[in-house]
Amino acid sequence: MPSSVSTLTKERTQDVVPVHPPTPARSLLRGWGEWASVAWFLVPALVLFLVFVLAPIVVAVFTGFFKWGGIGPLDDFVGFANYTKLFDDRVFLGDLGRGLYLIVLSITVQLPFALFTAVLLNQRLRGRAVYRMLFFAPYILSEVVTAVLFTMIFLPGAGMADHLVGLLGLEGLQGKWLADPSTVMPTLFVVMIWKYFGFHMMLFLAGLQGIPAEILEAASIDGAGAWQRFRHVTLPLLGPTIRISVFLSIIGSIQLFDLVWVMTAGGPNHSSETMAIAMFQFGFKRYQVGYASAISVVLFMISLVFSLFYQRYVLRRDLNGAVTAGGGR
């Protein structure tokens, strides 16, 4: 019996195929195959980024050092003359001020209004889904369609806005909406609120629905009223969403173009002009491409510096996954 077991064991041992570790060449080929798979998906995105993002930035920086009309060779090098001219230009400094004006109004008016609407529509209301759809619908429209629509609403003499203020006894406002330097920016901001507040409202709604109901119930059991729950529970937990909304609102105000271009083209007398409008005017209307490139570089640097600063000092804990408290603690 032992001899038969021994024989059987030898036969099975002979049938076993030895497993050899992969050779260095085979491991190298496998590594190259993995890198090829990564490159297959990564290279198209990199090409698009280089062609449509990085290359235009490099070209704008380069042409900003020349006095160039967009046609012919770049042979009139002026160095930083375009940039010094830029910051001596009262109109461009006014563009910076108007951008700041839109930023301040967006943060102090648009976002609180969107937050209030989100809190209201987060309650148990009949037909709240319909209200959400109606408030978000303007954001789906393109900026050009929105601008054409409100140009017709503010049309002097025949627009809906003139008829409405006439019924209210405010005839002094008729015909001034987009034609008077003192009213054009507030009018444009009303259009901005109508267009964009629904987007921020949906952001806040998503943040509110992510707050656990148990926390609010515990605060209510402890005796906290509605305002106390909102101030000490809802707002701190909604902090990351609010900070993202503020960031998007500021960047959008800095880069505002198409809505203003279709409605006023920066007029009257530059009173509604933004940096993006000035860039377009000099580049495609006045054929001062070098100067327009300098404006685009300044606009890019403002957006870049603000984004890096905001990410470093405001969004840092949010990006690290921490639950932050209101006020940026």
mmCIF file of C-alpha atoms in Angstrom:
data_model
loop_
_atom_site.group_PDB
_atom_site.id
_atom_site.type_symbol
_atom_site.label_atom_id
_atom_site.label_comp_id
_atom_site.label_asym_id
_atom_site.label_seq_id
_atom_site.Cartn_x
_atom_site.Cartn_y
_atom_site.Cartn_z
ATOM 1 C CA MET A 1 0.000 0.000 0.000
ATOM 2 C CA PRO A 2 2.693 2.535 0.810
ATOM 3 C CA SER A 3 4.444 1.721 -2.435
ATOM 4 C CA SER A 4 1.261 2.366 -4.466
ATOM 5 C CA VAL A 5 0.739 5.709 -2.715
ATOM 6 C CA SER A 6 4.321 6.624 -3.457
ATOM 7 C CA THR A 7 3.894 5.707 -7.122
ATOM 8 C CA LEU A 8 0.680 7.711 -7.403
ATOM 9 C CA THR A 9 2.350 10.720 -5.793
ATOM 10 C CA LYS A 10 5.236 10.571 -8.260
ATOM 11 C CA GLU A 11 2.820 10.403 -11.215
ATOM 12 C CA ARG A 12 0.858 13.450 -10.011
ATOM 13 C CA THR A 13 4.098 15.331 -9.398
ATOM 14 C CA GLN A 14 5.160 14.673 -12.979
ATOM 15 C CA ASP A 15 1.791 15.958 -14.281
ATOM 16 C CA VAL A 16 2.136 19.341 -12.508
ATOM 17 C CA VAL A 17 3.224 22.149 -14.847
ATOM 18 C CA PRO A 18 5.797 24.393 -13.152
ATOM 19 C CA VAL A 19 4.860 28.052 -12.860
ATOM 20 C CA HIS A 20 7.687 30.417 -13.657
ATOM 21 C CA PRO A 21 7.678 34.105 -12.657
ATOM 22 C CA PRO A 22 7.294 36.522 -15.580
ATOM 23 C CA THR A 23 10.535 37.515 -17.214
ATOM 24 C CA PRO A 24 11.671 41.152 -17.042
ATOM 25 C CA ALA A 25 10.890 41.556 -20.745
ATOM 26 C CA ARG A 26 7.305 40.349 -20.241
ATOM 27 C CA SER A 27 6.844 42.709 -17.270
ATOM 28 C CA LEU A 28 8.208 45.567 -19.334
ATOM 29 C CA LEU A 29 5.800 44.833 -22.171
ATOM 30 C CA ARG A 30 2.900 44.688 -19.727
ATOM 31 C CA GLY A 31 3.941 48.057 -18.275
ATOM 32 C CA TRP A 32 4.164 49.614 -21.736
ATOM 33 C CA GLY A 33 0.721 48.245 -22.546
ATOM 34 C CA GLU A 34 -0.773 49.881 -19.461
ATOM 35 C CA TRP A 35 0.860 53.202 -20.318
ATOM 36 C CA ALA A 36 -0.435 52.911 -23.891
ATOM 37 C CA SER A 37 -3.974 52.442 -22.576
ATOM 38 C CA VAL A 38 -3.635 55.520 -20.371
ATOM 39 C CA ALA A 39 -2.215 57.573 -23.256
ATOM 40 C CA TRP A 40 -5.042 56.453 -25.561
ATOM 41 C CA PHE A 41 -7.560 58.188 -23.291
ATOM 42 C CA LEU A 42 -5.367 61.049 -22.085
ATOM 43 C CA VAL A 43 -3.768 62.334 -25.296
ATOM 44 C CA PRO A 44 -7.010 63.585 -26.959
ATOM 45 C CA ALA A 45 -7.880 65.646 -23.883
ATOM 46 C CA LEU A 46 -4.343 67.023 -23.700
ATOM 47 C CA VAL A 47 -4.400 67.963 -27.384
ATOM 48 C CA LEU A 48 -7.704 69.814 -26.953
ATOM 49 C CA PHE A 49 -6.354 71.587 -23.863
ATOM 50 C CA LEU A 50 -3.158 72.622 -25.647
ATOM 51 C CA VAL A 51 -4.931 73.826 -28.803
ATOM 52 C CA PHE A 52 -7.940 75.606 -27.297
ATOM 53 C CA VAL A 53 -6.660 76.739 -23.869
ATOM 54 C CA LEU A 54 -2.889 76.901 -23.541
ATOM 55 C CA ALA A 55 -2.015 78.017 -27.080
ATOM 56 C CA PRO A 56 -4.433 81.008 -27.069
ATOM 57 C CA ILE A 57 -3.029 82.113 -23.702
ATOM 58 C CA VAL A 58 0.539 81.993 -25.038
ATOM 59 C CA VAL A 59 -0.456 83.843 -28.229
ATOM 60 C CA ALA A 60 -2.300 86.541 -26.225
ATOM 61 C CA VAL A 61 0.703 87.073 -23.940
ATOM 62 C CA PHE A 62 3.024 87.291 -26.941
ATOM 63 C CA THR A 63 0.908 89.688 -29.025
ATOM 64 C CA GLY A 64 0.311 91.880 -25.969
ATOM 65 C CA PHE A 65 3.881 93.163 -26.377
ATOM 66 C CA PHE A 66 3.254 94.427 -29.923
ATOM 67 C CA LYS A 67 1.297 97.172 -31.593
ATOM 68 C CA TRP A 68 -0.556 95.014 -34.086
ATOM 69 C CA GLY A 69 -3.773 95.329 -36.066
ATOM 70 C CA GLY A 70 -4.308 91.610 -36.593
ATOM 71 C CA ILE A 71 -2.995 91.521 -40.173
ATOM 72 C CA GLY A 72 0.613 91.289 -41.260
ATOM 73 C CA PRO A 73 3.795 90.483 -39.364
ATOM 74 C CA LEU A 74 4.455 91.276 -35.720
ATOM 75 C CA ASP A 75 7.238 93.813 -36.184
ATOM 76 C CA ASP A 76 6.263 96.757 -33.962
ATOM 77 C CA PHE A 77 7.458 95.677 -30.523
ATOM 78 C CA VAL A 78 6.289 98.075 -27.794
ATOM 79 C CA GLY A 79 7.082 96.062 -24.669
ATOM 80 C CA PHE A 80 4.823 96.918 -21.748
ATOM 81 C CA ALA A 81 3.386 100.035 -23.440
ATOM 82 C CA ASN A 82 -0.003 98.358 -23.925
ATOM 83 C CA TYR A 83 -0.201 97.557 -20.220
ATOM 84 C CA THR A 84 0.841 101.033 -19.074
ATOM 85 C CA LYS A 85 -1.708 102.521 -21.475
ATOM 86 C CA LEU A 86 -4.285 100.137 -20.076
ATOM 87 C CA PHE A 87 -3.978 101.317 -16.501
ATOM 88 C CA ASP A 88 -3.893 104.965 -17.584
ATOM 89 C CA ASP A 89 -7.179 104.513 -19.445
ATOM 90 C CA ARG A 90 -10.111 105.863 -17.408
ATOM 91 C CA VAL A 91 -12.561 103.754 -19.406
ATOM 92 C CA PHE A 92 -10.718 100.548 -18.532
ATOM 93 C CA LEU A 93 -10.497 101.558 -14.882
ATOM 94 C CA GLY A 94 -14.230 102.147 -15.099
ATOM 95 C CA ASP A 95 -14.592 98.613 -16.483
ATOM 96 C CA LEU A 96 -12.829 97.315 -13.388
ATOM 97 C CA GLY A 97 -15.170 99.352 -11.199
ATOM 98 C CA ARG A 98 -18.246 98.051 -13.004
ATOM 99 C CA GLY A 99 -17.022 94.497 -12.567
ATOM 100 C CA LEU A 100 -16.626 95.138 -8.842
ATOM 101 C CA TYR A 101 -20.116 96.662 -8.805
ATOM 102 C CA LEU A 102 -21.600 93.469 -10.278
ATOM 103 C CA ILE A 103 -19.623 91.302 -7.851
ATOM 104 C CA VAL A 104 -20.864 93.216 -4.808
ATOM 105 C CA LEU A 105 -24.484 93.135 -5.956
ATOM 106 C CA SER A 106 -24.249 89.443 -6.830
ATOM 107 C CA ILE A 107 -22.986 88.528 -3.361
ATOM 108 C CA THR A 108 -25.254 90.865 -1.383
ATOM 109 C CA VAL A 109 -28.480 90.583 -3.415
ATOM 110 C CA GLN A 110 -28.531 87.632 -5.808
ATOM 111 C CA LEU A 111 -27.124 84.931 -3.516
ATOM 112 C CA PRO A 112 -29.237 85.817 -0.439
ATOM 113 C CA PHE A 113 -32.321 85.890 -2.674
ATOM 114 C CA ALA A 114 -31.398 82.475 -4.102
ATOM 115 C CA LEU A 115 -30.775 81.102 -0.596
ATOM 116 C CA PHE A 116 -34.109 82.434 0.683
ATOM 117 C CA THR A 117 -35.924 80.867 -2.282
ATOM 118 C CA ALA A 118 -34.122 77.553 -1.760
ATOM 119 C CA VAL A 119 -35.041 77.445 1.931
ATOM 120 C CA LEU A 120 -38.661 78.226 1.043
ATOM 121 C CA LEU A 121 -38.852 75.551 -1.655
ATOM 122 C CA ASN A 122 -37.224 73.019 0.664
ATOM 123 C CA GLN A 123 -40.365 73.084 2.821
ATOM 124 C CA ARG A 124 -43.413 70.914 2.302
ATOM 125 C CA LEU A 125 -45.249 73.139 -0.169
ATOM 126 C CA ARG A 126 -47.892 72.121 -2.644
ATOM 127 C CA GLY A 127 -46.515 72.352 -6.174
ATOM 128 C CA ARG A 128 -42.927 73.017 -5.078
ATOM 129 C CA ALA A 129 -41.588 70.940 -7.981
ATOM 130 C CA VAL A 130 -43.366 73.296 -10.389
ATOM 131 C CA TYR A 131 -41.890 76.338 -8.653
ATOM 132 C CA ARG A 132 -38.409 74.816 -8.806
ATOM 133 C CA MET A 133 -38.810 74.215 -12.521
ATOM 134 C CA LEU A 134 -40.087 77.751 -13.159
ATOM 135 C CA PHE A 135 -37.256 79.381 -11.203
ATOM 136 C CA PHE A 136 -34.584 77.235 -12.834
ATOM 137 C CA ALA A 137 -35.961 77.555 -16.378
ATOM 138 C CA PRO A 138 -34.317 80.963 -17.150
ATOM 139 C CA TYR A 139 -30.892 79.457 -16.574
ATOM 140 C CA ILE A 140 -31.517 76.966 -19.381
ATOM 141 C CA LEU A 141 -32.043 79.771 -21.888
ATOM 142 C CA SER A 142 -28.958 81.012 -23.685
ATOM 143 C CA GLU A 143 -27.602 84.440 -22.833
ATOM 144 C CA VAL A 144 -28.399 85.709 -26.330
ATOM 145 C CA VAL A 145 -32.052 84.657 -26.117
ATOM 146 C CA THR A 146 -32.327 86.238 -22.664
ATOM 147 C CA ALA A 147 -30.748 89.467 -23.900
ATOM 148 C CA VAL A 148 -33.076 89.718 -26.904
ATOM 149 C CA LEU A 149 -36.097 89.027 -24.691
ATOM 150 C CA PHE A 150 -35.247 91.771 -22.191
ATOM 151 C CA THR A 151 -34.271 94.199 -24.935
ATOM 152 C CA MET A 152 -37.861 93.914 -26.112
ATOM 153 C CA ILE A 153 -39.160 94.269 -22.527
ATOM 154 C CA PHE A 154 -37.140 97.464 -21.980
ATOM 155 C CA LEU A 155 -37.882 98.869 -25.431
ATOM 156 C CA PRO A 156 -38.529 102.635 -25.015
ATOM 157 C CA GLY A 157 -42.190 103.526 -25.397
ATOM 158 C CA ALA A 158 -43.424 100.078 -26.431
ATOM 159 C CA GLY A 159 -41.836 97.708 -23.935
ATOM 160 C CA MET A 160 -43.581 95.983 -21.065
ATOM 161 C CA ALA A 161 -41.360 97.758 -18.506
ATOM 162 C CA ASP A 162 -42.505 101.231 -19.642
ATOM 163 C CA HIS A 163 -46.174 100.207 -19.502
ATOM 164 C CA LEU A 164 -45.712 98.760 -16.005
ATOM 165 C CA VAL A 165 -44.030 101.829 -14.495
ATOM 166 C CA GLY A 166 -46.648 103.987 -16.206
ATOM 167 C CA LEU A 167 -49.378 102.109 -14.363
ATOM 168 C CA LEU A 168 -47.465 102.619 -11.112
ATOM 169 C CA GLY A 169 -47.135 106.342 -11.689
ATOM 170 C CA LEU A 170 -43.349 106.241 -12.262
ATOM 171 C CA GLU A 171 -43.294 107.884 -15.666
ATOM 172 C CA GLY A 172 -39.839 109.287 -14.960
ATOM 173 C CA LEU A 173 -38.318 105.852 -15.528
ATOM 174 C CA GLN A 174 -39.882 105.333 -18.932
ATOM 175 C CA GLY A 175 -37.390 105.023 -21.740
ATOM 176 C CA LYS A 176 -34.361 105.200 -19.434
ATOM 177 C CA TRP A 177 -33.727 101.538 -18.701
ATOM 178 C CA LEU A 178 -30.877 100.872 -21.126
ATOM 179 C CA ALA A 179 -30.458 104.396 -22.498
ATOM 180 C CA ASP A 180 -29.444 106.310 -19.364
ATOM 181 C CA PRO A 181 -25.988 105.855 -17.779
ATOM 182 C CA SER A 182 -27.540 106.062 -14.302
ATOM 183 C CA THR A 183 -29.988 103.183 -14.856
ATOM 184 C CA VAL A 184 -28.276 100.855 -17.322
ATOM 185 C CA MET A 185 -26.188 98.909 -14.787
ATOM 186 C CA PRO A 186 -29.040 98.314 -12.301
ATOM 187 C CA THR A 187 -31.208 97.230 -15.247
ATOM 188 C CA LEU A 188 -28.558 94.776 -16.435
ATOM 189 C CA PHE A 189 -28.228 93.428 -12.922
ATOM 190 C CA VAL A 190 -31.986 92.757 -12.760
ATOM 191 C CA VAL A 191 -31.590 90.695 -15.934
ATOM 192 C CA MET A 192 -28.620 88.873 -14.387
ATOM 193 C CA ILE A 193 -30.667 87.970 -11.314
ATOM 194 C CA TRP A 194 -33.506 86.649 -13.460
ATOM 195 C CA LYS A 195 -31.057 84.609 -15.532
ATOM 196 C CA TYR A 196 -28.723 83.161 -12.923
ATOM 197 C CA PHE A 197 -30.392 83.072 -9.519
ATOM 198 C CA GLY A 198 -32.149 79.788 -10.360
ATOM 199 C CA PHE A 199 -28.790 78.076 -10.794
ATOM 200 C CA HIS A 200 -27.613 79.165 -7.341
ATOM 201 C CA MET A 201 -31.017 78.246 -5.920
ATOM 202 C CA MET A 202 -30.578 74.673 -7.152
ATOM 203 C CA LEU A 203 -27.089 74.550 -5.629
ATOM 204 C CA PHE A 204 -28.491 75.636 -2.274
ATOM 205 C CA LEU A 205 -31.384 73.169 -2.572
ATOM 206 C CA ALA A 206 -28.922 70.335 -3.130
ATOM 207 C CA GLY A 207 -26.949 71.442 -0.086
ATOM 208 C CA LEU A 208 -30.078 71.731 2.073
ATOM 209 C CA GLN A 209 -31.253 68.271 1.120
ATOM 210 C CA GLY A 210 -27.859 66.892 2.084
ATOM 211 C CA ILE A 211 -28.251 68.068 5.691
ATOM 212 C CA PRO A 212 -29.373 65.137 7.910
ATOM 213 C CA ALA A 213 -32.875 65.656 9.278
ATOM 214 C CA GLU A 214 -31.790 64.112 12.603
ATOM 215 C CA ILE A 215 -29.545 67.095 13.331
ATOM 216 C CA LEU A 216 -32.372 69.573 12.838
ATOM 217 C CA GLU A 217 -34.712 67.407 14.916
ATOM 218 C CA ALA A 218 -32.154 67.244 17.736
ATOM 219 C CA ALA A 219 -31.790 71.036 17.678
ATOM 220 C CA SER A 220 -35.567 71.404 17.788
ATOM 221 C CA ILE A 221 -35.805 69.038 20.763
ATOM 222 C CA ASP A 222 -33.150 71.122 22.539
ATOM 223 C CA GLY A 223 -35.427 74.134 22.210
ATOM 224 C CA ALA A 224 -33.929 75.883 19.167
ATOM 225 C CA GLY A 225 -36.418 77.942 17.179
ATOM 226 C CA ALA A 226 -36.618 78.165 13.391
ATOM 227 C CA TRP A 227 -34.170 81.073 13.149
ATOM 228 C CA GLN A 228 -31.745 79.482 15.629
ATOM 229 C CA ARG A 229 -31.796 76.215 13.691
ATOM 230 C CA PHE A 230 -31.127 78.094 10.479
ATOM 231 C CA ARG A 231 -28.377 80.268 11.970
ATOM 232 C CA HIS A 232 -26.524 77.691 14.050
ATOM 233 C CA VAL A 233 -27.215 74.440 12.166
ATOM 234 C CA THR A 234 -28.266 74.991 8.553
ATOM 235 C CA LEU A 235 -25.874 77.801 7.640
ATOM 236 C CA PRO A 236 -22.729 76.129 9.031
ATOM 237 C CA LEU A 237 -23.526 72.855 7.277
ATOM 238 C CA LEU A 238 -24.359 74.760 4.096
ATOM 239 C CA GLY A 239 -21.025 76.605 4.240
ATOM 240 C CA PRO A 240 -19.216 74.603 1.503
ATOM 241 C CA THR A 241 -22.115 75.102 -0.919
ATOM 242 C CA ILE A 242 -22.266 78.829 -0.168
ATOM 243 C CA ARG A 243 -18.539 79.208 -0.781
ATOM 244 C CA ILE A 244 -18.760 77.419 -4.132
ATOM 245 C CA SER A 245 -21.724 79.596 -5.110
ATOM 246 C CA VAL A 246 -19.812 82.759 -4.176
ATOM 247 C CA PHE A 247 -16.838 81.620 -6.257
ATOM 248 C CA LEU A 248 -18.954 80.919 -9.346
ATOM 249 C CA SER A 249 -20.814 84.206 -8.952
ATOM 250 C CA ILE A 250 -17.606 86.258 -8.747
ATOM 251 C CA ILE A 251 -15.963 84.540 -11.721
ATOM 252 C CA GLY A 252 -19.148 84.951 -13.768
ATOM 253 C CA SER A 253 -19.329 88.668 -12.949
ATOM 254 C CA ILE A 254 -15.689 89.202 -13.906
ATOM 255 C CA GLN A 255 -16.096 87.478 -17.272
ATOM 256 C CA LEU A 256 -19.585 88.750 -18.178
ATOM 257 C CA PHE A 257 -19.841 89.376 -21.914
ATOM 258 C CA ASP A 258 -22.639 88.072 -24.133
ATOM 259 C CA LEU A 259 -25.596 89.307 -22.085
ATOM 260 C CA VAL A 260 -24.200 92.851 -22.028
ATOM 261 C CA TRP A 261 -22.997 92.785 -25.615
ATOM 262 C CA VAL A 262 -26.403 91.931 -27.075
ATOM 263 C CA MET A 263 -28.343 94.346 -24.864
ATOM 264 C CA THR A 264 -26.120 97.452 -24.829
ATOM 265 C CA ALA A 265 -22.753 96.678 -26.498
ATOM 266 C CA GLY A 266 -21.201 98.515 -23.561
ATOM 267 C CA GLY A 267 -23.170 101.738 -24.025
ATOM 268 C CA PRO A 268 -24.325 104.324 -23.566
ATOM 269 C CA ASN A 269 -20.935 106.068 -23.462
ATOM 270 C CA HIS A 270 -19.147 103.006 -21.957
ATOM 271 C CA SER A 271 -21.472 103.103 -18.929
ATOM 272 C CA SER A 272 -22.195 99.351 -19.125
ATOM 273 C CA GLU A 273 -18.890 98.202 -20.568
ATOM 274 C CA THR A 274 -17.070 95.271 -18.958
ATOM 275 C CA MET A 275 -13.501 94.077 -19.442
ATOM 276 C CA ALA A 276 -14.663 91.372 -21.850
ATOM 277 C CA ILE A 277 -16.632 93.942 -23.867
ATOM 278 C CA ALA A 278 -13.567 96.225 -24.045
ATOM 279 C CA MET A 279 -11.426 93.309 -25.209
ATOM 280 C CA PHE A 280 -13.889 92.508 -27.993
ATOM 281 C CA GLN A 281 -14.260 96.143 -29.021
ATOM 282 C CA PHE A 282 -10.531 96.757 -29.388
ATOM 283 C CA GLY A 283 -9.809 93.394 -30.982
ATOM 284 C CA PHE A 284 -12.641 93.062 -33.521
ATOM 285 C CA LYS A 285 -14.007 96.587 -33.958
ATOM 286 C CA ARG A 286 -10.978 98.857 -33.713
ATOM 287 C CA TYR A 287 -8.392 96.302 -34.899
ATOM 288 C CA GLN A 288 -6.011 97.014 -32.030
ATOM 289 C CA VAL A 289 -5.262 93.359 -31.394
ATOM 290 C CA GLY A 290 -2.142 93.989 -29.329
ATOM 291 C CA TYR A 291 -4.051 96.219 -26.923
ATOM 292 C CA ALA A 292 -6.957 93.757 -26.813
ATOM 293 C CA SER A 293 -4.479 90.972 -26.024
ATOM 294 C CA ALA A 294 -3.171 93.003 -23.090
ATOM 295 C CA ILE A 295 -6.753 93.346 -21.806
ATOM 296 C CA SER A 296 -7.285 89.595 -22.148
ATOM 297 C CA VAL A 297 -4.073 88.876 -20.227
ATOM 298 C CA VAL A 298 -5.131 91.201 -17.403
ATOM 299 C CA LEU A 299 -8.566 89.578 -17.325
ATOM 300 C CA PHE A 300 -6.979 86.137 -17.224
ATOM 301 C CA MET A 301 -4.564 87.096 -14.458
ATOM 302 C CA ILE A 302 -7.333 88.598 -12.318
ATOM 303 C CA SER A 303 -9.369 85.403 -12.662
ATOM 304 C CA LEU A 304 -6.337 83.170 -12.044
ATOM 305 C CA VAL A 305 -5.057 85.044 -8.985
ATOM 306 C CA PHE A 306 -8.510 85.202 -7.468
ATOM 307 C CA SER A 307 -9.099 81.482 -8.122
ATOM 308 C CA LEU A 308 -5.797 80.464 -6.539
ATOM 309 C CA PHE A 309 -6.332 82.758 -3.544
ATOM 310 C CA TYR A 310 -9.905 81.559 -3.042
ATOM 311 C CA GLN A 311 -8.913 77.905 -3.292
ATOM 312 C CA ARG A 312 -5.982 78.366 -0.931
ATOM 313 C CA TYR A 313 -7.647 80.383 1.814
ATOM 314 C CA VAL A 314 -11.395 79.782 1.461
ATOM 315 C CA LEU A 315 -11.922 76.332 -0.045
ATOM 316 C CA ARG A 316 -8.957 74.653 1.629
ATOM 317 C CA ARG A 317 -10.878 72.783 4.338
ATOM 318 C CA ASP A 318 -13.720 71.972 1.937
ATOM 319 C CA LEU A 319 -11.259 70.403 -0.499
ATOM 320 C CA ASN A 320 -9.718 68.419 2.351
ATOM 321 C CA GLY A 321 -13.127 66.928 3.131
ATOM 322 C CA ALA A 322 -13.693 68.674 6.442
ATOM 323 C CA VAL A 323 -17.086 69.838 7.591
ATOM 324 C CA THR A 324 -16.572 73.572 7.917
ATOM 325 C CA ALA A 325 -18.504 76.024 9.989
ATOM 326 C CA GLY A 326 -20.064 79.230 8.741
ATOM 327 C CA GLY A 327 -17.647 82.108 8.624
ATOM 328 C CA GLY A 328 -14.744 79.997 7.361
ATOM 329 C CA ARG A 329 -13.484 78.652 10.692
#
